[in-house]
CSV table of C-alpha atoms and ligand atoms in Angstrom, one decimal:
chain,number,residue,atom,x,y,z
A,1,MET,CA,-101.1,-5.0,-113.3
A,2,SER,CA,-103.0,-4.5,-116.6
A,3,ALA,CA,-102.5,-1.6,-118.9
A,4,LEU,CA,-106.0,-0.5,-118.1
A,5,ASN,CA,-104.9,1.6,-115.0
A,6,GLY,CA,-102.3,3.4,-117.0
A,7,ASN,CA,-104.6,4.0,-119.9
A,8,ILE,CA,-107.3,5.4,-117.6
A,9,ARG,CA,-104.8,7.7,-115.9
A,10,ALA,CA,-103.6,8.9,-119.3
A,11,VAL,CA,-107.1,9.7,-120.4
A,12,ARG,CA,-107.9,11.6,-117.3
A,13,GLU,CA,-104.7,13.6,-117.8
A,14,ARG,CA,-105.7,14.4,-121.3
A,15,ILE,CA,-109.1,15.5,-120.1
A,16,GLU,CA,-107.4,17.7,-117.5
A,17,ARG,CA,-105.1,19.3,-120.0
A,18,ALA,CA,-107.9,20.0,-122.4
A,19,CYS,CA,-110.0,21.5,-119.6
A,20,ALA,CA,-107.0,23.7,-118.5
A,21,LYS,CA,-106.6,25.0,-122.0
A,22,ALA,CA,-110.3,25.8,-122.2
A,23,GLY,CA,-110.6,27.2,-118.7
A,24,ARG,CA,-113.0,24.5,-117.6
A,25,LYS,CA,-113.1,22.1,-114.7
A,26,PRO,CA,-112.4,18.4,-115.2
A,27,GLU,CA,-115.3,17.6,-112.8
A,28,GLU,CA,-117.7,18.9,-115.5
A,29,ILE,CA,-116.8,16.2,-117.9
A,30,SER,CA,-118.5,12.8,-117.7
A,31,LEU,CA,-116.4,9.9,-119.0
A,32,VAL,CA,-118.3,7.2,-120.8
A,33,ALA,CA,-116.0,4.2,-121.2
A,34,VAL,CA,-117.2,2.6,-124.5
A,35,SER,CA,-116.8,-1.1,-123.9
A,36,LYS,CA,-118.1,-2.5,-127.2
A,37,THR,CA,-116.3,-5.7,-128.2
A,38,MET,CA,-114.8,-5.9,-124.7
A,39,SER,CA,-115.7,-8.7,-122.3
A,40,ALA,CA,-117.6,-8.4,-119.0
A,41,GLU,CA,-114.3,-9.2,-117.3
A,42,ARG,CA,-112.7,-6.2,-118.9
A,43,VAL,CA,-115.6,-4.0,-117.8
A,44,LEU,CA,-115.1,-5.3,-114.3
A,45,GLU,CA,-111.4,-4.6,-114.4
A,46,ALA,CA,-112.2,-1.0,-115.6
A,47,HIS,CA,-114.8,-0.7,-112.8
A,48,ALA,CA,-112.1,-1.8,-110.3
A,49,ALA,CA,-109.9,0.8,-111.8
A,50,GLY,CA,-112.4,3.5,-111.0
A,51,LEU,CA,-114.8,3.7,-113.9
A,52,SER,CA,-118.6,3.4,-113.4
A,53,LEU,CA,-120.2,4.6,-116.6
A,54,PHE,CA,-120.1,2.4,-119.7
A,55,GLY,CA,-121.3,2.7,-123.3
A,56,GLU,CA,-122.4,0.0,-125.7
A,57,ASN,CA,-123.4,0.2,-129.3
A,58,ARG,CA,-125.1,-3.1,-130.0
A,59,LEU,CA,-127.9,-4.5,-127.9
A,60,GLN,CA,-127.3,-8.1,-128.6
A,61,GLU,CA,-123.8,-7.8,-127.4
A,62,ALA,CA,-124.6,-5.6,-124.5
A,63,LEU,CA,-127.4,-7.7,-122.9
A,64,PRO,CA,-125.3,-10.7,-121.6
A,65,LYS,CA,-122.5,-8.3,-120.7
A,66,ILE,CA,-124.7,-6.0,-118.6
A,67,GLU,CA,-126.2,-9.0,-116.9
A,68,ALA,CA,-122.8,-10.5,-116.0
A,69,VAL,CA,-121.5,-7.2,-114.7
A,70,SER,CA,-124.7,-6.5,-112.7
A,71,GLU,CA,-124.3,-9.9,-111.0
A,72,ALA,CA,-120.8,-9.0,-109.9
A,73,VAL,CA,-121.3,-5.4,-108.9
A,74,GLU,CA,-125.0,-4.8,-108.6
A,75,GLY,CA,-126.0,-1.2,-108.8
A,76,GLU,CA,-122.5,0.3,-109.1
A,77,VAL,CA,-122.4,0.6,-112.9
A,78,THR,CA,-124.4,2.8,-115.3
A,79,TRP,CA,-125.0,1.9,-118.9
A,80,HIS,CA,-125.6,4.2,-121.9
A,81,MET,CA,-126.7,3.0,-125.3
A,82,VAL,CA,-124.6,4.9,-127.8
A,83,GLY,CA,-125.3,3.0,-131.0
A,84,HIS,CA,-128.1,2.9,-133.5
A,85,LEU,CA,-131.2,1.3,-132.0
A,86,GLN,CA,-133.8,-0.6,-134.0
A,87,ARG,CA,-137.4,-0.1,-132.9
A,88,ASN,CA,-138.0,-3.8,-132.4
A,89,LYS,CA,-135.1,-3.9,-129.8
A,90,VAL,CA,-136.3,-0.9,-127.8
A,91,LYS,CA,-138.2,-3.0,-125.2
A,92,LYS,CA,-135.0,-4.8,-124.2
A,93,ALA,CA,-132.9,-1.7,-124.4
A,94,VAL,CA,-135.2,0.2,-122.1
A,95,ALA,CA,-134.9,-2.7,-119.5
A,96,VAL,CA,-131.1,-2.4,-119.2
A,97,PHE,CA,-129.9,1.0,-120.2
A,98,ASP,CA,-129.9,4.1,-118.0
A,99,MET,CA,-129.7,6.5,-121.0
A,100,ILE,CA,-130.2,6.2,-124.7
A,101,GLN,CA,-127.8,8.6,-126.5
A,102,SER,CA,-128.8,7.7,-130.0
A,103,VAL,CA,-132.3,8.9,-130.5
A,104,ASP,CA,-132.5,10.3,-134.1
A,105,SER,CA,-136.1,10.1,-135.1
A,106,TYR,CA,-139.6,10.8,-133.6
A,107,ASP,CA,-140.7,7.2,-134.4
A,108,LEU,CA,-137.9,5.8,-132.3
A,109,ALA,CA,-138.7,8.3,-129.5
A,110,VAL,CA,-142.3,7.2,-129.5
A,111,GLU,CA,-141.4,3.6,-129.1
A,112,ILE,CA,-138.9,4.3,-126.3
A,113,ASP,CA,-141.7,6.4,-124.6
A,114,ARG,CA,-144.2,3.6,-124.9
A,115,ARG,CA,-141.9,0.9,-123.6
A,116,SER,CA,-140.7,3.1,-120.8
A,117,ARG,CA,-144.2,3.9,-119.6
A,118,GLU,CA,-145.0,0.2,-119.7
A,119,THR,CA,-142.3,-0.4,-117.1
A,120,GLY,CA,-143.1,2.7,-115.1
A,121,LYS,CA,-139.7,4.3,-116.1
A,122,THR,CA,-138.7,7.7,-117.5
A,123,MET,CA,-135.8,7.1,-119.9
A,124,ASP,CA,-133.2,9.8,-120.2
A,125,VAL,CA,-132.3,10.3,-123.8
A,126,LEU,CA,-130.0,12.4,-126.0
A,127,VAL,CA,-130.9,13.4,-129.5
A,128,GLU,CA,-128.2,12.3,-131.9
A,129,VAL,CA,-127.5,14.8,-134.6
A,130,ASN,CA,-125.5,14.1,-137.8
A,131,THR,CA,-123.3,17.2,-137.7
A,132,SER,CA,-120.8,16.0,-140.4
A,133,ALA,CA,-123.4,15.3,-143.1
A,134,GLU,CA,-121.6,12.0,-143.7
A,135,GLU,CA,-124.1,9.7,-145.3
A,136,THR,CA,-122.8,6.6,-143.4
A,137,LYS,CA,-123.7,8.2,-140.1
A,138,PHE,CA,-126.9,8.0,-138.1
A,139,GLY,CA,-128.4,11.1,-136.5
A,140,GLY,CA,-131.0,13.6,-137.3
A,141,ARG,CA,-130.5,16.6,-139.5
A,142,PRO,CA,-129.2,19.7,-137.6
A,143,GLN,CA,-132.1,21.8,-139.0
A,144,ASP,CA,-134.7,19.4,-137.6
A,145,THR,CA,-133.3,19.3,-134.0
A,146,VAL,CA,-135.4,21.9,-132.3
A,147,ASP,CA,-138.6,20.6,-133.8
A,148,LEU,CA,-137.7,17.1,-132.9
A,149,VAL,CA,-137.0,18.0,-129.3
A,150,GLU,CA,-140.2,19.9,-129.1
A,151,ARG,CA,-142.3,17.0,-130.3
A,152,MET,CA,-140.4,14.6,-128.0
A,153,SER,CA,-141.1,16.9,-125.0
A,154,HIS,CA,-144.7,15.8,-125.1
A,155,LEU,CA,-143.7,12.2,-124.5
A,156,ASN,CA,-143.9,11.5,-120.7
A,157,GLY,CA,-141.9,8.3,-120.7
A,158,ILE,CA,-138.7,10.0,-121.9
A,159,ALA,CA,-136.7,13.0,-120.7
A,160,VAL,CA,-134.5,14.8,-123.2
A,161,ARG,CA,-131.2,15.6,-121.5
A,162,GLY,CA,-129.1,17.0,-124.3
A,163,LEU,CA,-127.5,16.2,-127.7
A,164,MET,CA,-125.0,13.8,-129.0
A,165,THR,CA,-122.9,13.7,-132.1
A,166,ILE,CA,-120.0,11.8,-133.7
A,167,GLY,CA,-117.4,14.2,-135.2
A,168,ALA,CA,-116.4,13.9,-138.9
A,169,PHE,CA,-114.0,11.0,-139.7
A,170,THR,CA,-111.1,13.1,-140.9
A,171,GLU,CA,-107.7,14.2,-139.8
A,172,ASP,CA,-108.7,17.8,-140.6
A,173,GLU,CA,-109.0,19.5,-137.3
A,174,GLY,CA,-111.1,22.4,-138.6
A,175,THR,CA,-113.7,20.1,-140.1
A,176,VAL,CA,-114.0,18.1,-136.8
A,177,ARG,CA,-114.2,21.2,-134.8
A,178,ARG,CA,-117.0,22.6,-136.9
A,179,CYS,CA,-119.1,19.5,-136.0
A,180,PHE,CA,-118.7,20.2,-132.3
A,181,VAL,CA,-119.4,23.9,-132.7
A,182,ALA,CA,-122.5,23.0,-134.6
A,183,LEU,CA,-123.7,20.7,-131.8
A,184,ARG,CA,-123.0,23.3,-129.1
A,185,GLU,CA,-124.9,26.0,-131.1
A,186,LEU,CA,-127.8,23.6,-131.6
A,187,ALA,CA,-128.0,22.9,-127.9
A,188,ARG,CA,-128.0,26.6,-127.2
A,189,LYS,CA,-130.8,27.2,-129.7
A,190,THR,CA,-132.8,24.3,-128.3
A,191,GLN,CA,-132.3,25.6,-124.7
A,192,GLU,CA,-133.3,29.1,-125.8
A,193,ALA,CA,-136.5,27.7,-127.4
A,194,GLY,CA,-137.6,27.2,-123.7
A,195,ILE,CA,-139.3,23.9,-124.3
A,196,SER,CA,-141.1,22.7,-121.2
A,197,GLY,CA,-139.4,19.8,-119.4
A,198,VAL,CA,-136.3,19.9,-121.7
A,199,GLU,CA,-132.9,20.8,-120.3
A,200,MET,CA,-129.8,20.7,-122.4
A,201,ARG,CA,-127.7,19.3,-119.7
A,202,TYR,CA,-125.4,17.0,-121.7
A,203,LEU,CA,-123.4,17.7,-124.8
A,204,SER,CA,-122.1,14.2,-125.7
A,205,MET,CA,-119.2,14.6,-128.1
A,206,GLY,CA,-115.6,13.5,-128.4
A,207,MET,CA,-114.0,10.1,-128.9
A,208,THR,CA,-110.5,8.8,-128.6
A,209,SER,CA,-109.2,10.7,-131.6
A,210,ASP,CA,-110.9,14.0,-131.0
A,211,PHE,CA,-112.1,14.4,-127.4
A,212,GLU,CA,-109.7,17.3,-126.6
A,213,LEU,CA,-111.2,19.3,-129.4
A,214,ALA,CA,-114.7,18.4,-128.2
A,215,ILE,CA,-113.9,19.6,-124.7
A,216,GLU,CA,-112.5,22.9,-126.0
A,217,GLU,CA,-115.8,23.3,-127.8
A,218,GLY,CA,-118.0,22.6,-124.8
A,219,SER,CA,-118.5,18.9,-124.5
A,220,ASN,CA,-119.3,17.7,-121.0
A,221,MET,CA,-119.6,14.0,-121.9
A,222,VAL,CA,-116.9,12.2,-123.8
A,223,ARG,CA,-117.3,8.6,-125.1
A,224,ILE,CA,-113.9,6.9,-125.1
A,225,GLY,CA,-113.2,3.3,-126.1
A,226,THR,CA,-109.8,2.7,-127.7
A,227,ALA,CA,-107.8,5.0,-125.4
A,228,ILE,CA,-109.1,3.1,-122.4
A,229,PHE,CA,-109.4,-0.5,-123.6
A,230,GLY,CA,-106.9,-0.6,-126.4
A,231,PRO,CA,-107.6,-1.4,-130.0
A,232,ARG,CA,-110.7,-3.4,-130.8
A,233,GLN,CA,-110.6,-6.7,-132.8
A,234,VAL,CA,-112.0,-5.9,-136.2
A,235,CYS,CA,-114.8,-8.3,-136.9
B,301,PLP,C1,-117.1,3.2,-130.6
B,301,PLP,C2,-117.7,4.4,-130.2
B,301,PLP,C3,-117.1,5.4,-129.4
B,301,PLP,C4,-115.6,5.2,-128.9
B,301,PLP,O1,-114.7,5.2,-130.0
B,301,PLP,P1,-113.1,5.3,-129.7
B,301,PLP,O2,-112.6,5.9,-131.0
B,301,PLP,O3,-112.7,3.8,-129.6
B,301,PLP,O4,-112.9,6.0,-128.5
B,301,PLP,C5,-117.8,6.6,-129.1
B,301,PLP,N1,-119.0,6.8,-129.5
B,301,PLP,C6,-119.7,5.9,-130.3
B,301,PLP,C7,-121.1,6.2,-130.7
B,301,PLP,C8,-119.1,4.7,-130.7
B,301,PLP,O5,-119.7,3.8,-131.4
């Protein structure tokens, strides 16, 4: 038996412990298995082990993988785009993903809206916010979030379902936690703005190194790669 089953069980236990500590229910937490760099076979193994929601960060890599997985287990797997998306790749992304978590500009939203309407779809999206102010990260500025969501709310081909962030890359727990608190507060502010058609349903935050902290601070969607699939080959 592969290590995958044990890894998944360990991740679920970590989620349960974090929920217990925060007085929350594990059923509230969606687990996105980030399968970037992993083969379609690995995804199918993970699916057989009970996972059904996968995240990818590069369209070129995701397209053949999603096709292969779909052929094997049609309709049983959901895909989220979690990486930076270029506008010229939106058409293909809209065709294969169920949610785009990495919308960080109005221009990108407009293109997703246009391509979604062309295919008669409404694309669920999250607005990615750069809560760590690290320059290497994508994501909109926190102070622009409510405005951005308001403008996006007029685009009929997309539905804003919440916010996403990547915590600061540091060992310092306080710094990471502040990123998650910032996203939670932004979601609250956005919800309170009462923007028509917008519901802050998902708070996507927390990865292998910091998902317990994220859950303590209100995350209900964790994106986990390494703890499930093991280390990635550096390319
Ligand atoms: C790779 C990636 C993850 C998962 O990272 P791990 O540390 O391997 O759990 C989560 N979110 C995004 C946006 C990623 O690119």
